């Protein structure tokens, strides 16, 4: 049957269960017209391509479905910049851009450069669609690559600066492989011998700890992880990406380990005689630059990517496969009686966790104004609904939320920037698009908010009712410590100019744009503000005036 590329692409995206695409026009215009005629897909038109990519990323991490973002040729590298976080976090984002036409390339066409190489370091697959006949197989491959194995971004560049190739016709079938409309499309089964070996090592250990990461999260392995930890009496630390794999209140949960971490987690992992990594690459952030645990600590690992097994820690056993499947099999095979061996260890772990709570009790309950960020985190732990999606920006936001925020229930999701300041606010909007019935609460610093503040208008225009909490200290004060060091102690007033801003009332800005803005200046105002924001059904921003001298604790290595 003869159809245009636009008709086919619209039909295929709908069949892959795509509900929103995020973009700055003008790209694939005919496809947008066909989406309107043929599908229910919402076309979220935003203020910058990087924000569009972050929205698609938040959408993907909230739903497990690929997030789709788009840009015309001149916006392509802004979009590529936004894929960097998705690449680091293994998030399945599909980026579509317009590209050069062979008839005119190299002739100094307005706005044109060769964008394709810039997508190379931020994608799993980076390809051009040069003939309309290739729409079906290239789009299928994009979904296959984005969702398979360790997920990640892909890029398709369509011929024509606005992807005008979509106007051409060919005989095409909108065949869709539904399996690749969400992560994980496959659950590879581990080798039974290697799995048994890993299990035996874990059962023999007297002081083991599990470190679960983003791979466990993508696999949906949280419930099996908790059940196995309970069956064998093994404490669980997580990476920041894996934070929602176990609720903070669980007696075996020790917190986030690594650089943006909770001290108790680092202490437990440092004291362990065996570390079992599940769905984590054991990279620099999760291991505090490979000091927690120390290289040489006996380790075992479960991962879906063969090249991840043993990359950073020599292994006594390495299991290749899907985390949920591996943990389910371990639950069936495990010797629950071995748990008694770890009683003294569990007592010690409980003591370490209790020490942490005691150490931060005062800060978490602080009545100070300007408000302490620890208190904001404690308020969020208490008042964010059980089924919420919680997002955190990076830098100080990642440190505060990684260390101080408690994921309350297995129904709560936690997502965080993989390193890019400014990710969380637009990602929260994308998450709300993916899960309109769940509350979405984003924690960001003011520096983080400034990046994409224009997207408040996008949220209002599309009524994306996410709640954004701004830790507003009129600065990027995570940088304070670094500049103190650079100046050999006390900084000059000019040095402070390098990391401070004007104090702006973001609640006023939000109200002006048409969102609900609430300013919070005392800790006792916070819970009401959050409830009002959550109940409003509108995009809401809570501007919390916090202490510029509040600096997050540094990670410990022992
Ligand atoms: C794209 C990008 N650029 C720069 C940085 C470095 N960086 C990390 S945190 C930070 C400042 C954070 O400020 P804010 O979000 O206001 O939080 P605060 O430190 O004030 O709590 C900067 C500049 C980064 N992580 N990402």
Coordinates of C-alpha atoms and ligand atoms in Angstrom, one line a residue:
X1 CA 0.0 0.0 0.0
X2 CA 1.4 3.5 -0.9
X3 CA 1.7 5.7 2.1
X4 CA 3.8 8.8 2.9
X5 CA 6.7 8.5 5.4
X6 CA 4.7 10.8 7.6
X7 CA 1.6 8.6 7.7
X8 CA 3.8 5.6 8.3
X9 CA 5.8 7.2 11.1
X10 CA 2.7 8.5 12.9
X11 CA 1.1 5.1 12.7
X12 CA 4.3 3.3 13.9
X13 CA 4.8 5.6 16.9
X14 CA 1.2 5.2 18.0
X15 CA 1.6 1.4 17.6
X16 CA 4.7 1.5 19.8
X17 CA 2.5 3.1 22.4
X18 CA 4.2 6.5 22.2
X19 CA 1.8 9.0 23.9
X20 CA 4.0 12.2 23.7
X21 CA 6.8 13.5 21.6
X22 CA 8.9 16.5 22.7
X23 CA 10.4 19.0 20.2
X24 CA 11.2 22.4 19.0
X25 CA 9.8 23.0 15.5
X26 CA 10.3 22.7 12.6
X27 CA 11.0 19.1 12.0
X28 CA 8.9 16.3 10.4
X29 CA 6.0 18.8 10.0
X30 CA 4.0 16.5 7.8
X31 CA 4.4 13.7 10.4
X32 CA 2.9 16.1 13.0
X33 CA -0.1 16.8 10.8
X34 CA -0.6 13.0 10.4
X35 CA -0.2 12.5 14.2
X36 CA -3.1 14.9 14.6
X37 CA -5.3 13.1 12.0
X38 CA -4.4 9.5 12.8
X39 CA -3.3 9.3 16.4
X40 CA -3.7 10.6 20.0
X41 CA 0.0 11.4 20.3
X42 CA 0.6 14.8 22.1
X43 CA 3.2 17.0 20.4
X44 CA 4.8 18.9 23.3
X45 CA 6.4 21.9 21.7
X46 CA 9.0 23.4 24.1
X47 CA 11.5 26.2 24.4
X48 CA 14.7 24.4 23.8
X49 CA 15.9 21.1 22.2
X50 CA 18.0 20.2 25.3
X51 CA 14.9 20.5 27.5
X52 CA 13.0 18.4 24.9
X53 CA 15.6 15.6 25.2
X54 CA 15.4 15.8 29.0
X55 CA 11.6 15.6 28.9
X56 CA 11.8 12.5 26.7
X57 CA 14.4 11.1 29.1
X58 CA 12.1 11.7 32.1
X59 CA 9.2 10.2 30.2
X60 CA 11.4 7.1 29.5
X61 CA 12.7 6.7 33.0
X62 CA 9.2 7.1 34.5
X63 CA 7.5 4.6 32.1
X64 CA 10.1 2.3 30.7
X65 CA 8.9 3.3 27.3
X66 CA 11.2 5.0 24.8
X67 CA 10.9 8.8 25.0
X68 CA 10.9 10.5 21.6
X69 CA 12.4 14.0 21.0
X70 CA 13.0 15.9 17.7
X71 CA 14.8 18.9 16.3
X72 CA 15.4 20.4 12.9
X73 CA 18.9 20.6 11.6
X74 CA 19.9 23.8 13.3
X75 CA 18.7 22.5 16.7
X76 CA 20.3 19.1 16.3
X77 CA 23.3 19.6 18.5
X78 CA 21.2 21.2 21.2
X79 CA 19.3 17.9 21.2
X80 CA 22.5 15.9 21.2
X81 CA 23.7 17.8 24.3
X82 CA 20.5 16.6 26.0
X83 CA 21.1 13.0 25.2
X84 CA 24.3 13.0 27.2
X85 CA 22.4 12.4 30.5
X86 CA 20.2 9.7 28.9
X87 CA 23.4 8.0 27.7
X88 CA 25.0 8.0 31.1
X89 CA 21.8 6.8 32.8
X90 CA 21.0 4.1 30.1
X91 CA 17.7 5.7 29.3
X92 CA 15.9 4.7 26.0
X93 CA 15.5 8.0 24.2
X94 CA 14.9 8.2 20.5
X95 CA 16.1 11.4 18.9
X96 CA 14.9 12.4 15.4
X97 CA 16.5 15.2 13.5
X98 CA 16.4 16.8 10.1
X99 CA 19.6 16.4 8.1
X100 CA 21.4 17.4 4.9
X101 CA 20.1 16.6 1.5
X102 CA 22.7 15.0 -0.9
X103 CA 21.5 17.3 -3.7
X104 CA 22.8 20.4 -1.8
X105 CA 25.2 19.4 0.9
X106 CA 28.7 21.1 0.9
X107 CA 27.2 24.2 -0.7
X108 CA 26.8 26.3 2.4
X109 CA 23.1 25.6 2.9
X110 CA 21.7 27.9 5.5
X111 CA 22.1 26.5 9.1
X112 CA 23.7 23.3 7.9
X113 CA 26.6 21.4 9.3
X114 CA 27.2 17.7 9.5
X115 CA 25.5 16.9 12.8
X116 CA 25.8 13.1 12.7
X117 CA 29.3 12.8 14.3
X118 CA 28.2 14.8 17.4
X119 CA 25.6 12.1 18.2
X120 CA 28.2 9.3 18.1
X121 CA 29.4 9.6 21.8
X122 CA 25.8 10.0 23.2
X123 CA 24.0 7.2 21.4
X124 CA 24.0 3.4 21.1
X125 CA 23.1 3.7 17.5
X126 CA 23.4 6.8 15.2
X127 CA 22.0 6.4 11.7
X128 CA 20.6 8.3 8.7
X129 CA 17.4 7.6 6.9
X130 CA 18.1 8.6 3.3
X131 CA 15.2 7.0 1.4
X132 CA 11.5 6.9 2.4
X133 CA 11.4 3.1 1.8
X134 CA 13.7 2.8 4.9
X135 CA 11.3 4.3 7.4
X136 CA 9.8 0.9 8.6
X137 CA 13.1 -1.0 9.2
X138 CA 15.0 2.0 10.6
X139 CA 12.2 3.0 13.0
X140 CA 12.0 -0.7 14.2
X141 CA 15.7 -0.8 14.7
X142 CA 15.6 2.4 16.7
X143 CA 13.1 0.9 19.1
X144 CA 15.0 -2.4 19.2
X145 CA 18.4 -0.8 20.0
X146 CA 17.0 1.7 22.5
X147 CA 15.3 -0.9 24.7
X148 CA 17.6 -4.0 24.3
X149 CA 20.4 -5.0 26.7
X150 CA 21.5 -2.0 28.7
X151 CA 19.0 0.6 27.2
X152 CA 20.2 3.9 25.8
X153 CA 19.6 6.7 23.3
X154 CA 19.5 6.3 19.5
X155 CA 19.5 9.0 16.8
X156 CA 17.8 8.9 13.4
X157 CA 18.6 11.7 11.0
X158 CA 16.0 12.1 8.3
X159 CA 16.9 13.6 4.9
X160 CA 16.0 17.3 4.6
X161 CA 16.8 20.0 7.0
X162 CA 13.3 19.6 8.5
X163 CA 13.2 15.9 7.6
X164 CA 11.1 16.6 4.5
X165 CA 11.7 13.0 3.4
X166 CA 8.5 12.3 5.4
X167 CA 6.5 13.8 2.5
X168 CA 7.6 11.2 0.0
X169 CA 5.6 8.0 -0.7
X170 CA 6.4 4.4 -1.0
X171 CA 4.8 0.9 -0.6
X172 CA 5.3 0.4 3.1
X173 CA 3.8 -1.6 6.0
X174 CA 3.7 -0.1 9.5
X175 CA 4.9 -3.3 11.0
X176 CA 5.7 -2.9 14.7
X177 CA 7.4 -5.3 17.1
X178 CA 5.5 -4.5 20.4
X179 CA 8.2 -6.3 22.4
X180 CA 10.4 -3.3 21.9
X181 CA 7.9 -0.7 23.1
X182 CA 9.2 -1.0 26.6
X183 CA 12.2 -2.0 28.7
X184 CA 13.1 -4.9 29.0
X185 CA 12.2 -6.6 25.7
X186 CA 14.2 -9.7 26.7
X187 CA 15.0 -11.4 30.0
X188 CA 18.1 -13.4 29.3
X189 CA 18.4 -16.5 31.6
X190 CA 21.7 -16.9 33.5
X191 CA 24.0 -19.8 33.1
X192 CA 22.9 -22.2 35.9
X193 CA 26.4 -23.2 36.9
X194 CA 27.6 -19.6 37.3
X195 CA 24.4 -18.6 39.1
X196 CA 24.9 -21.5 41.6
X197 CA 28.5 -20.5 42.1
X198 CA 27.6 -16.9 42.8
X199 CA 24.8 -18.0 45.2
X200 CA 27.2 -20.3 47.1
X201 CA 29.7 -17.5 47.6
X202 CA 27.0 -15.2 48.8
X203 CA 25.7 -17.8 51.3
X204 CA 29.1 -18.5 52.7
X205 CA 29.9 -14.8 53.3
X206 CA 29.6 -13.6 56.9
X207 CA 29.5 -9.9 56.1
X208 CA 28.1 -9.5 52.5
X209 CA 26.3 -6.5 51.0
X210 CA 24.3 -6.2 47.8
X211 CA 24.9 -3.0 45.8
X212 CA 21.9 -2.6 43.4
X213 CA 22.0 -0.1 40.5
X214 CA 20.1 1.3 37.6
X215 CA 20.1 -2.1 35.8
X216 CA 18.1 -3.6 38.7
X217 CA 15.7 -0.7 38.3
X218 CA 15.3 -1.1 34.5
X219 CA 14.7 -4.8 35.1
X220 CA 12.0 -4.1 37.7
X221 CA 13.9 -6.3 40.1
X222 CA 13.2 -4.4 43.3
X223 CA 10.7 -6.9 44.8
X224 CA 12.9 -9.9 44.1
X225 CA 16.0 -8.0 45.4
X226 CA 14.2 -7.3 48.7
X227 CA 12.9 -10.9 49.0
X228 CA 16.4 -12.4 48.4
X229 CA 18.0 -9.9 50.9
X230 CA 15.4 -11.0 53.5
X231 CA 15.8 -14.7 52.7
X232 CA 19.6 -14.6 53.2
X233 CA 19.9 -11.7 55.6
X234 CA 22.0 -9.5 53.4
X235 CA 22.0 -5.7 53.7
X236 CA 21.3 -3.7 50.6
X237 CA 22.9 -0.5 49.4
X238 CA 22.0 1.1 46.1
X239 CA 23.5 3.5 43.6
X240 CA 21.7 6.8 43.1
X241 CA 20.1 5.2 40.0
X242 CA 18.9 2.2 42.0
X243 CA 17.6 4.2 45.0
X244 CA 14.0 3.1 44.6
X245 CA 14.8 -0.6 44.5
X246 CA 14.3 -0.9 48.2
X247 CA 12.3 1.4 50.6
X248 CA 14.5 3.4 53.0
X249 CA 12.4 2.1 56.0
X250 CA 13.3 -1.6 55.2
X251 CA 15.5 -2.9 58.0
X252 CA 18.1 -4.2 55.5
X253 CA 18.3 -0.9 53.6
X254 CA 21.5 1.0 54.3
X255 CA 21.1 3.9 51.8
X256 CA 22.8 5.2 48.7
X257 CA 26.5 4.3 48.5
X258 CA 29.2 6.3 46.7
X259 CA 30.0 9.9 46.3
X260 CA 26.5 11.4 46.6
X261 CA 25.6 9.0 49.4
X262 CA 24.4 8.3 52.9
X263 CA 27.3 7.7 55.3
X264 CA 25.8 4.5 56.6
X265 CA 25.9 2.9 53.2
X266 CA 29.5 3.7 52.6
X267 CA 30.4 2.4 56.1
X268 CA 28.6 -0.9 55.5
X269 CA 30.0 -1.4 52.0
X270 CA 33.5 -0.6 53.3
X271 CA 33.2 -3.1 56.1
X272 CA 31.8 -5.9 54.0
X273 CA 33.7 -9.1 53.2
X274 CA 31.8 -9.6 49.9
X275 CA 30.0 -7.2 47.6
X276 CA 27.4 -8.5 45.3
X277 CA 26.8 -5.9 42.5
X278 CA 23.4 -6.2 40.8
X279 CA 22.8 -4.1 37.7
X280 CA 25.5 -1.6 38.3
X281 CA 28.6 -0.9 36.4
X282 CA 30.4 -0.1 39.7
X283 CA 31.5 3.2 38.3
X284 CA 33.3 6.1 40.0
X285 CA 30.1 7.7 41.4
X286 CA 28.7 4.5 43.0
X287 CA 32.1 3.4 44.5
X288 CA 33.4 6.9 45.5
X289 CA 36.1 6.6 42.8
X290 CA 36.7 2.9 43.6
X291 CA 37.4 3.4 47.3
X292 CA 34.1 1.9 48.6
X293 CA 34.6 -1.0 48.4
X294 CA 38.3 -1.1 48.1
X295 CA 39.6 -2.9 45.0
X296 CA 40.5 -6.4 46.1
X297 CA 37.4 -6.8 48.2
X298 CA 35.8 -10.1 47.1
X299 CA 33.1 -9.3 44.6
X300 CA 30.4 -11.1 42.6
X301 CA 28.2 -9.4 39.9
X302 CA 25.0 -9.8 38.0
X303 CA 24.6 -7.8 34.8
X304 CA 22.9 -7.9 31.4
X305 CA 26.0 -6.6 29.7
X306 CA 28.9 -9.0 29.4
X307 CA 31.6 -6.2 29.2
X308 CA 30.4 -4.8 32.6
X309 CA 31.1 -8.0 34.5
X310 CA 34.4 -7.5 36.2
X311 CA 35.2 -4.2 34.6
X312 CA 36.0 -2.5 37.9
X313 CA 36.3 -5.2 40.5
X314 CA 37.9 -8.6 39.9
X315 CA 35.1 -11.2 40.3
X316 CA 34.7 -14.5 42.1
X317 CA 31.6 -15.1 40.0
X318 CA 29.9 -13.1 37.2
X319 CA 26.4 -13.9 36.1
X320 CA 25.2 -12.7 32.7
X321 CA 21.5 -12.1 32.5
X322 CA 18.5 -10.2 33.5
X323 CA 18.5 -9.0 37.1
X324 CA 14.9 -10.0 37.9
X325 CA 15.3 -13.4 36.4
X326 CA 18.6 -14.1 38.2
X327 CA 17.3 -13.0 41.5
X328 CA 14.1 -15.0 41.1
X329 CA 16.2 -18.1 40.4
X330 CA 18.4 -17.4 43.4
X331 CA 15.3 -17.1 45.6
X332 CA 14.2 -20.6 44.4
X333 CA 17.6 -22.2 45.0
X334 CA 18.8 -20.4 48.1
X335 CA 19.6 -21.9 51.5
X336 CA 17.6 -19.8 53.9
X337 CA 19.3 -21.5 56.9
X338 CA 22.6 -19.8 55.9
X339 CA 21.0 -16.5 57.1
X340 CA 21.8 -17.3 60.7
X341 CA 25.6 -17.0 59.9
X342 CA 25.0 -13.3 59.3
X343 CA 23.2 -12.4 62.6
X344 CA 26.2 -10.5 64.1
X345 CA 26.7 -8.6 60.8
X346 CA 23.1 -7.6 60.6
X347 CA 23.3 -6.3 64.2
X348 CA 26.4 -4.3 63.3
X349 CA 24.7 -2.9 60.2
X350 CA 21.7 -1.8 62.2
X351 CA 24.0 0.0 64.6
X352 CA 25.7 1.8 61.7
X353 CA 22.3 2.9 60.3
X354 CA 21.1 4.0 63.7
X355 CA 24.3 6.1 64.2
X356 CA 23.6 7.8 60.9
X357 CA 20.0 8.7 62.0
X358 CA 21.3 10.0 65.3
X359 CA 24.1 12.1 63.7
X360 CA 21.6 13.9 61.3
X361 CA 18.5 13.9 63.6
X362 CA 19.0 17.6 64.5
X363 CA 19.6 18.8 60.9
X364 CA 16.7 16.8 59.6
X365 CA 14.4 18.4 62.1
X366 CA 16.0 21.9 62.0
X367 CA 13.7 24.8 62.6
X368 CA 16.2 27.3 61.2
X369 CA 15.3 30.0 58.7
X370 CA 16.7 30.3 56.1
X371 CA 15.8 26.7 55.9
X372 CA 18.3 23.8 56.0
X373 CA 18.1 21.5 52.9
X374 CA 18.2 18.5 55.2
X375 CA 14.9 19.6 56.7
X376 CA 13.4 20.0 53.1
X377 CA 14.5 16.4 52.4
X378 CA 12.9 15.2 55.7
X379 CA 9.7 17.1 54.9
X380 CA 9.7 15.4 51.4
X381 CA 10.3 12.0 52.9
X382 CA 7.3 12.5 55.2
X383 CA 4.8 14.1 52.8
X384 CA 5.5 12.9 49.3
X385 CA 2.7 10.4 48.5
X386 CA 3.6 6.7 48.3
X387 CA 2.9 6.4 44.6
X388 CA 4.9 9.5 43.6
X389 CA 7.7 9.8 41.1
X390 CA 10.5 11.8 42.7
X391 CA 13.2 13.4 40.7
X392 CA 16.4 15.0 41.8
X393 CA 18.8 17.3 39.9
X394 CA 22.6 16.7 40.3
X395 CA 25.2 18.5 42.2
X396 CA 24.1 19.5 45.7
X397 CA 20.5 18.4 44.8
X398 CA 21.9 14.9 44.2
X399 CA 23.9 15.0 47.4
X400 CA 21.0 16.1 49.5
X401 CA 18.4 13.8 48.1
X402 CA 20.8 10.9 47.6
X403 CA 21.8 11.0 51.3
X404 CA 18.8 12.5 53.1
X405 CA 15.7 11.6 51.2
X406 CA 13.8 8.4 52.2
X407 CA 12.0 6.5 49.5
X408 CA 8.9 5.5 51.5
X409 CA 7.3 2.7 49.6
X410 CA 8.0 0.2 46.9
X411 CA 5.4 2.1 44.8
X412 CA 7.5 5.2 44.8
X413 CA 9.9 5.9 42.0
X414 CA 13.2 7.9 42.3
X415 CA 15.1 9.2 39.3
X416 CA 18.1 11.5 39.3
X417 CA 20.3 13.4 36.9
X418 CA 23.2 11.4 35.8
X419 CA 25.4 14.5 36.2
X420 CA 23.9 17.3 34.2
X421 CA 22.8 20.4 36.1
X422 CA 19.3 21.4 34.9
X423 CA 18.1 18.0 34.0
X424 CA 15.5 17.5 36.7
X425 CA 12.9 20.2 36.0
X426 CA 12.2 19.3 32.3
X427 CA 12.7 15.6 33.1
X428 CA 9.9 15.9 35.8
X429 CA 7.6 17.4 33.1
X430 CA 8.4 14.4 30.9
X431 CA 7.7 12.0 33.8
X432 CA 4.3 13.6 34.4
X433 CA 3.4 13.2 30.7
X434 CA 4.3 9.5 31.0
X435 CA 2.4 9.0 34.3
X436 CA -0.4 11.7 34.5
X437 CA -2.1 9.8 37.3
X438 CA 0.9 9.7 39.6
X439 CA 2.2 12.7 41.6
X440 CA 5.5 14.0 40.4
X441 CA 7.8 15.9 42.7
X442 CA 11.1 17.3 41.5
X443 CA 13.9 18.6 43.7
X444 CA 16.3 21.1 42.1
X445 CA 18.6 23.9 43.1
X446 CA 18.1 27.4 41.8
X447 CA 21.1 27.0 39.4
X448 CA 19.5 23.9 38.1
X449 CA 16.1 25.6 37.6
X450 CA 17.6 28.6 35.7
X451 CA 18.8 26.4 32.9
X452 CA 15.3 25.6 31.6
X453 CA 13.1 28.1 33.4
X454 CA 11.3 28.9 30.2
X455 CA 9.7 25.4 30.3
X456 CA 7.4 26.7 33.1
X457 CA 5.5 28.2 30.2
X458 CA 5.5 24.8 28.4
X459 CA 4.1 23.2 31.6
X460 CA 1.4 25.8 31.8
X461 CA 0.5 25.5 28.1
X462 CA 0.1 21.7 28.3
X463 CA -1.1 21.7 31.9
X464 CA 1.7 19.3 33.0
X465 CA 0.9 19.2 36.7
X466 CA 4.3 18.3 38.1
X467 CA 5.4 19.9 41.3
X468 CA 8.9 21.4 41.4
X469 CA 10.6 22.2 44.7
X470 CA 13.5 24.7 44.4
X471 CA 16.2 24.7 47.0
X472 CA 16.8 28.5 46.5
X473 CA 19.9 29.7 48.1
X474 CA 20.6 32.3 45.4
X475 CA 23.7 30.4 44.5
X476 CA 25.3 27.2 43.3
X477 CA 26.7 26.8 46.7
X478 CA 28.1 23.3 46.1
X479 CA 30.9 25.2 44.4
X480 CA 31.7 27.1 47.7
X481 CA 34.0 24.4 49.1
X482 CA 35.9 24.1 45.8
X483 CA 36.6 27.9 45.7
X484 CA 37.6 27.9 49.3
X485 CA 40.2 25.4 48.4
X486 CA 41.2 27.2 45.3
X487 CA 41.8 30.4 47.4
X488 CA 43.6 28.5 50.1
X489 CA 41.0 29.1 52.8
X490 CA 38.7 32.2 52.9
X491 CA 37.5 33.4 49.5
X492 CA 37.6 37.0 48.2
X493 CA 34.3 38.7 47.6
X494 CA 35.1 38.5 43.9
X495 CA 35.4 34.7 44.2
X496 CA 31.9 34.5 45.5
X497 CA 30.7 36.2 42.3
X498 CA 31.7 33.0 40.6
X499 CA 29.0 31.0 42.2
X500 CA 26.3 33.3 43.6
X501 CA 23.2 34.8 41.9
X502 CA 20.6 37.4 42.6
X503 CA 17.9 36.2 45.0
X504 CA 14.8 35.8 42.8
X505 CA 11.3 34.9 44.0
X506 CA 10.6 32.0 41.7
X507 CA 7.1 31.6 43.0
X508 CA 6.4 35.1 41.6
X509 CA 7.9 34.1 38.3
X510 CA 5.9 30.9 38.2
X511 CA 2.6 32.8 39.1
X512 CA 3.3 35.3 36.4
X513 CA 3.7 32.7 33.8
X514 CA 0.4 31.0 34.9
X515 CA 1.7 28.2 37.1
X516 CA 1.0 27.9 40.8
X517 CA 3.9 29.5 42.7
X518 CA 4.3 29.2 46.5
X519 CA 7.2 30.7 48.5
X520 CA 8.3 29.0 51.6
X521 CA 10.4 30.9 54.1
X522 CA 10.0 28.8 57.3
X523 CA 10.1 25.0 57.7
X524 CA 6.6 24.7 59.2
X525 CA 5.2 26.2 55.9
X526 CA 6.5 23.4 53.7
X527 CA 4.0 20.6 54.2
X528 CA 1.0 22.8 53.5
X529 CA 2.7 24.2 50.4
X530 CA 3.4 20.7 49.1
X531 CA -0.2 19.5 49.8
X532 CA -1.6 22.6 48.1
X533 CA 0.7 22.1 45.1
X534 CA -0.2 18.4 44.8
X535 CA -3.9 19.0 45.1
X536 CA -4.0 22.0 42.6
X537 CA -3.9 19.8 39.5
X538 CA -1.7 22.5 38.0
X539 CA 2.0 22.9 37.3
X540 CA 3.4 24.1 40.6
X541 CA 6.6 25.5 41.9
X542 CA 7.6 25.7 45.6
X543 CA 10.3 28.2 46.1
X544 CA 12.1 27.3 49.3
X545 CA 14.4 30.0 50.7
X546 CA 17.4 28.0 52.1
X547 CA 20.7 28.6 53.8
X548 CA 23.5 29.6 51.5
X549 CA 26.0 28.2 54.1
X550 CA 24.4 24.8 54.2
X551 CA 26.9 22.4 52.6
X552 CA 26.2 18.7 52.1
X553 CA 28.5 16.2 54.0
X554 CA 31.2 14.7 52.0
X555 CA 31.3 10.9 51.4
X556 CA 33.4 8.7 53.7
X557 CA 35.6 5.9 52.5
X558 CA 35.7 3.7 55.6
Ligands
LIG1 C1 25.9 20.9 32.8 C2 26.6 21.1 34.1 N1 27.4 22.1 34.2 C3 28.1 22.3 35.4 C4 28.0 21.5 36.4 C5 28.7 21.7 37.7 N2 27.9 22.0 38.9 C6 27.5 21.0 39.7 S1 26.5 21.6 41.0 C7 26.6 23.2 40.4 C8 25.9 24.2 41.2 C9 24.6 23.8 41.7 O1 23.8 24.8 42.1 P1 22.3 24.7 42.6 O2 21.6 23.8 41.6 O3 21.7 26.0 42.8 O4 22.4 23.9 43.9 P2 23.2 24.4 45.3 O5 24.6 24.0 45.1 O6 23.0 25.8 45.4 O7 22.6 23.6 46.4 C10 27.4 23.2 39.2 C11 27.7 24.5 38.5 C12 27.1 20.3 36.2 N3 27.0 19.4 37.1 N4 26.5 20.2 35.1

